[in-house]
Tab-separated table of C-alpha atoms in Angstrom:
chain	number	residue	atom	x	y	z
A	912	MET	CA	0.241	-0.266	0.013
A	913	ALA	CA	1.872	3.231	-1.419
A	914	ILE	CA	1.727	6.585	1.056
A	915	LEU	CA	0.371	9.084	-0.742
A	916	LEU	CA	1.367	11.471	2.003
A	917	ASP	CA	2.358	12.573	5.039
A	918	ALA	CA	1.949	14.866	7.741
A	919	THR	CA	3.987	15.632	11.380
A	920	GLY	CA	3.368	18.094	14.216
A	921	LEU	CA	0.965	20.375	12.029
A	922	ALA	CA	0.493	23.655	14.032
A	923	ALA	CA	-1.492	26.637	13.558
A	924	SER	CA	-2.885	29.384	15.500
A	925	ARG	CA	-4.700	33.515	14.861
A	926	PRO	CA	-3.808	35.859	17.218
A	927	ASN	CA	-3.849	34.978	21.249
A	928	ARG	CA	-5.341	31.841	20.559
A	929	PRO	CA	-3.658	28.653	19.226
A	930	LEU	CA	-5.679	26.464	16.675
A	931	PHE	CA	-4.278	23.323	17.214
A	932	ALA	CA	-1.140	21.457	17.755
A	933	ASP	CA	0.808	18.714	16.468
A	934	VAL	CA	-1.422	16.597	14.563
A	935	SER	CA	-0.209	14.437	12.189
A	936	LEU	CA	-1.222	11.800	9.786
A	937	THR	CA	-0.900	9.668	7.516
A	938	LEU	CA	-2.630	9.066	4.340
A	939	SER	CA	-1.985	6.049	1.822
A	940	ASP	CA	-4.472	3.489	-1.063
A	941	GLY	CA	-7.928	3.840	0.093
A	942	ASP	CA	-7.549	5.773	3.279
A	943	ARG	CA	-11.238	7.189	3.489
A	944	LEU	CA	-10.604	10.393	6.304
A	945	GLY	CA	-13.203	12.740	8.031
A	946	VAL	CA	-12.342	15.864	9.488
A	947	VAL	CA	-14.600	16.817	12.122
A	948	GLY	CA	-14.668	19.455	15.208
A	949	ILE	CA	-16.560	21.977	15.537
A	950	ASN	CA	-16.651	25.781	13.889
A	951	GLY	CA	-13.561	27.673	14.616
A	952	CYS	CA	-11.128	24.423	15.669
A	953	GLY	CA	-9.288	24.891	12.511
A	954	LYS	CA	-10.919	22.658	10.327
A	955	SER	CA	-9.878	24.050	6.565
A	956	THR	CA	-7.176	25.831	8.181
A	957	LEU	CA	-5.306	22.149	8.460
A	958	LEU	CA	-7.089	21.513	4.452
A	959	ARG	CA	-4.770	23.754	3.541
A	960	MET	CA	-1.314	23.317	5.218
A	961	LEU	CA	-2.498	19.031	3.473
A	962	ALA	CA	-3.132	20.562	0.729
A	963	GLY	CA	0.086	22.532	0.282
A	964	THR	CA	-1.088	25.758	-0.404
A	965	LEU	CA	-1.086	27.319	3.193
A	966	THR	CA	2.499	26.975	5.000
A	967	PRO	CA	2.091	25.195	8.462
A	968	GLU	CA	2.868	27.806	11.050
A	969	ALA	CA	5.151	23.732	12.389
A	970	GLY	CA	6.097	20.358	11.446
A	971	THR	CA	5.911	19.151	7.391
A	972	VAL	CA	4.671	17.808	4.561
A	973	ARG	CA	5.333	15.155	2.540
A	974	TYR	CA	3.604	14.136	-0.789
A	975	GLY	CA	3.871	10.375	-2.695
A	976	ARG	CA	6.934	10.194	-5.759
A	977	GLY	CA	4.124	11.636	-8.785
A	978	ALA	CA	0.949	11.753	-6.652
A	979	ARG	CA	-1.005	14.605	-7.760
A	980	ILE	CA	-2.945	16.900	-5.743
A	981	GLY	CA	-6.837	17.616	-5.795
A	982	VAL	CA	-8.469	19.936	-4.052
A	983	LEU	CA	-11.721	21.041	-4.034
A	984	ASP	CA	-11.425	25.013	-1.344
A	985	GLN	CA	-13.994	27.198	0.523
A	986	HIS	CA	-13.267	29.828	-1.497
A	987	THR	CA	-12.314	27.659	-5.753
A	988	THR	CA	-12.131	30.102	-7.874
A	989	LEU	CA	-12.604	28.430	-11.848
A	990	PRO	CA	-10.429	29.874	-15.754
A	991	ASP	CA	-12.320	32.328	-17.538
A	992	GLY	CA	-14.125	30.964	-20.453
A	993	THR	CA	-16.987	28.516	-20.672
A	994	VAL	CA	-18.118	25.755	-18.354
A	995	GLY	CA	-17.463	23.019	-20.816
A	996	ASP	CA	-14.114	23.913	-21.233
A	997	ALA	CA	-13.137	24.492	-17.285
A	998	VAL	CA	-14.179	20.877	-16.441
A	999	GLY	CA	-12.831	19.386	-19.551
A	1000	HIS	CA	-12.167	15.261	-19.913
A	1001	GLY	CA	-14.709	14.555	-22.640
A	1002	TRP	CA	-18.031	12.761	-22.171
A	1003	GLN	CA	-16.345	11.764	-17.660
A	1004	GLY	CA	-16.650	15.490	-17.384
A	1005	GLU	CA	-19.839	15.587	-18.776
A	1006	ALA	CA	-21.252	12.949	-17.166
A	1007	ALA	CA	-20.380	15.086	-13.712
A	1008	LEU	CA	-21.885	18.022	-14.474
A	1009	GLU	CA	-24.879	15.820	-15.875
A	1010	ARG	CA	-25.148	14.602	-12.381
A	1011	LEU	CA	-24.907	17.615	-9.701
A	1012	GLY	CA	-26.819	19.584	-11.811
A	1013	MET	CA	-25.263	21.591	-13.968
A	1014	GLY	CA	-25.150	20.173	-17.587
A	1015	ASN	CA	-27.233	22.691	-18.484
A	1016	LEU	CA	-24.963	25.137	-17.855
A	1017	LYS	CA	-22.004	23.953	-19.950
A	1018	SER	CA	-21.962	26.707	-22.435
A	1019	ALA	CA	-22.416	29.550	-20.046
A	1020	ARG	CA	-19.556	31.607	-19.264
A	1021	THR	CA	-17.557	30.271	-15.801
A	1022	ASN	CA	-17.480	34.017	-14.932
A	1023	GLU	CA	-21.669	33.693	-14.334
A	1024	LEU	CA	-22.178	31.651	-12.864
A	1025	SER	CA	-22.878	31.811	-8.441
A	1026	GLY	CA	-21.383	31.210	-5.663
A	1027	GLY	CA	-22.510	28.079	-5.446
A	1028	GLN	CA	-22.136	26.677	-9.168
A	1029	VAL	CA	-19.074	27.033	-9.120
A	1030	LYS	CA	-18.683	25.051	-6.475
A	1031	ARG	CA	-20.746	22.326	-8.743
A	1032	VAL	CA	-18.281	22.759	-11.616
A	1033	ALA	CA	-15.050	22.790	-9.797
A	1034	LEU	CA	-16.153	19.670	-8.338
A	1035	ALA	CA	-17.415	17.924	-11.793
A	1036	ARG	CA	-13.890	18.940	-12.313
A	1037	LEU	CA	-12.184	16.953	-9.609
A	1038	LEU	CA	-14.431	13.716	-9.794
A	1039	ALA	CA	-13.291	13.864	-13.971
A	1040	GLY	CA	-9.441	14.029	-12.963
A	1041	GLU	CA	-7.530	12.239	-12.709
A	1042	HIS	CA	-5.488	12.398	-9.070
A	1043	GLU	CA	-4.325	10.731	-6.679
A	1044	VAL	CA	-5.255	12.018	-3.915
A	1045	LEU	CA	-8.802	13.944	-3.217
A	1046	ILE	CA	-8.927	16.923	-0.583
A	1047	LEU	CA	-12.277	18.167	-0.067
A	1048	ASP	CA	-13.251	20.648	1.638
A	1049	GLU	CA	-17.412	21.099	2.662
A	1050	PRO	CA	-18.392	19.329	-0.987
A	1051	THR	CA	-22.194	18.736	-0.531
A	1052	ASN	CA	-22.506	22.463	0.444
A	1053	HIS	CA	-25.705	23.459	-2.928
A	1054	LEU	CA	-25.960	19.700	-3.862
A	1055	ASP	CA	-29.424	17.983	-3.698
A	1056	LEU	CA	-29.987	14.957	-2.466
A	1057	ASP	CA	-29.899	12.789	-5.935
A	1058	ALA	CA	-26.233	14.388	-6.463
A	1059	ILE	CA	-25.397	14.186	-2.257
A	1060	ALA	CA	-25.602	10.123	-4.232
A	1061	PHE	CA	-23.235	10.455	-7.051
A	1062	LEU	CA	-20.172	11.894	-4.889
A	1063	GLU	CA	-20.645	9.349	-2.005
A	1064	GLN	CA	-20.709	6.971	-5.367
A	1065	ARG	CA	-17.541	8.531	-7.078
A	1066	LEU	CA	-15.592	8.479	-3.936
A	1067	ALA	CA	-16.291	5.323	-3.069
A	1068	GLU	CA	-15.051	4.138	-6.061
A	1069	PHE	CA	-12.323	5.564	-5.355
A	1070	PRO	CA	-9.372	4.358	-5.364
A	1071	GLY	CA	-6.748	6.883	-3.767
A	1072	GLY	CA	-6.430	8.203	-0.685
A	1073	LEU	CA	-9.318	10.664	0.626
A	1074	ILE	CA	-9.690	13.631	3.200
A	1075	LEU	CA	-12.648	15.777	3.473
A	1076	VAL	CA	-14.713	17.738	5.669
A	1077	THR	CA	-18.125	17.465	5.989
A	1078	HIS	CA	-21.282	18.723	8.220
A	1079	ASP	CA	-23.342	15.644	6.157
A	1080	ARG	CA	-23.070	13.577	8.921
A	1081	HIS	CA	-24.321	10.205	6.437
A	1082	VAL	CA	-21.236	11.089	4.227
A	1083	LEU	CA	-19.376	10.122	6.661
A	1084	ASP	CA	-20.780	7.599	8.479
A	1085	HIS	CA	-20.880	6.371	4.161
A	1086	VAL	CA	-17.741	6.862	3.029
A	1087	THR	CA	-14.766	7.235	5.479
A	1088	THR	CA	-12.528	4.538	7.133
A	1089	LYS	CA	-11.380	6.904	10.040
A	1090	VAL	CA	-11.651	10.131	11.109
A	1091	LEU	CA	-8.859	13.186	13.005
A	1092	GLU	CA	-11.152	15.309	14.909
A	1093	LEU	CA	-9.752	18.257	16.739
A	1094	ASP	CA	-11.084	18.867	19.912
A	1095	ARG	CA	-9.867	22.556	21.884
A	1096	GLY	CA	-6.062	22.521	19.967
A	1097	SER	CA	-5.970	18.006	20.299
A	1098	ALA	CA	-6.705	15.631	17.561
A	1099	TYR	CA	-7.924	12.287	18.099
A	1100	LEU	CA	-8.071	9.487	15.201
A	1101	HIS	CA	-10.814	7.339	15.159
A	1102	THR	CA	-10.968	3.787	13.219
A	1103	PRO	CA	-12.998	1.705	12.966
A	1104	SER	CA	-12.013	-1.688	15.105
A	1105	GLY	CA	-12.777	-5.232	15.814
A	1106	ALA	CA	-14.234	-7.748	13.078
A	1107	THR	CA	-17.389	-5.919	12.000
A	1108	GLY	CA	-15.599	-2.787	11.424
A	1109	GLY	CA	-18.040	0.169	10.801
A	1110	SER	CA	-16.972	3.016	9.201
A	1111	GLY	CA	-14.497	5.878	10.551
A	1112	TYR	CA	-17.631	8.005	11.346
A	1113	ALA	CA	-18.709	5.490	13.761
A	1114	ALA	CA	-15.488	4.632	14.899
A	1115	TYR	CA	-15.448	8.587	16.732
A	1116	LEU	CA	-18.860	8.364	17.935
A	1117	ALA	CA	-17.578	5.116	19.870
A	1118	GLY	CA	-14.906	7.345	21.176
A	1119	ARG	CA	-16.949	10.224	21.893
A	1120	ALA	CA	-19.211	7.835	23.940
A	1121	GLU	CA	-15.725	5.864	25.712
């Protein structure tokens, strides 16, 4: 099993307040890591560090050789041009746009889209592309139930490594194999155990109960 991403001792803070310290994790093929915690605990900050778009105050992030990282940020942007051109990837891109409710806007200009439409187009581009790691920040925002079901299916089939922040507990329960909890500056990794295993979210709930 190939290691795709390895983070050691990550730390971040806001003025007069630490967010988290000494966060370490390893992501391999087939890992689907959910990141949970209350609003403002640093989930999006951690994702940007893992994606390489934000330099950590401490610690390091290393990537597997040749690992292609696909990122869906909370504040994503698209290149100028049409929706179809922005997504690309032929029939796969068209199919992803259709399933995410954007099939009738393939000829629309990206600068004319709403914020929710921009995020759906960016998600379609990621799902149709070729990546070894997907880092997704709230991908279910602006999606209807059919689109969320499609997203769950694609993430379940994805052979690489996934890091996911979402408030959708159903998605966490159906997709994750382990959960990283950020709580008052510390990080706790919850993984399924026992003969029946279970989802990462179920392991997180069990850990919280204990």
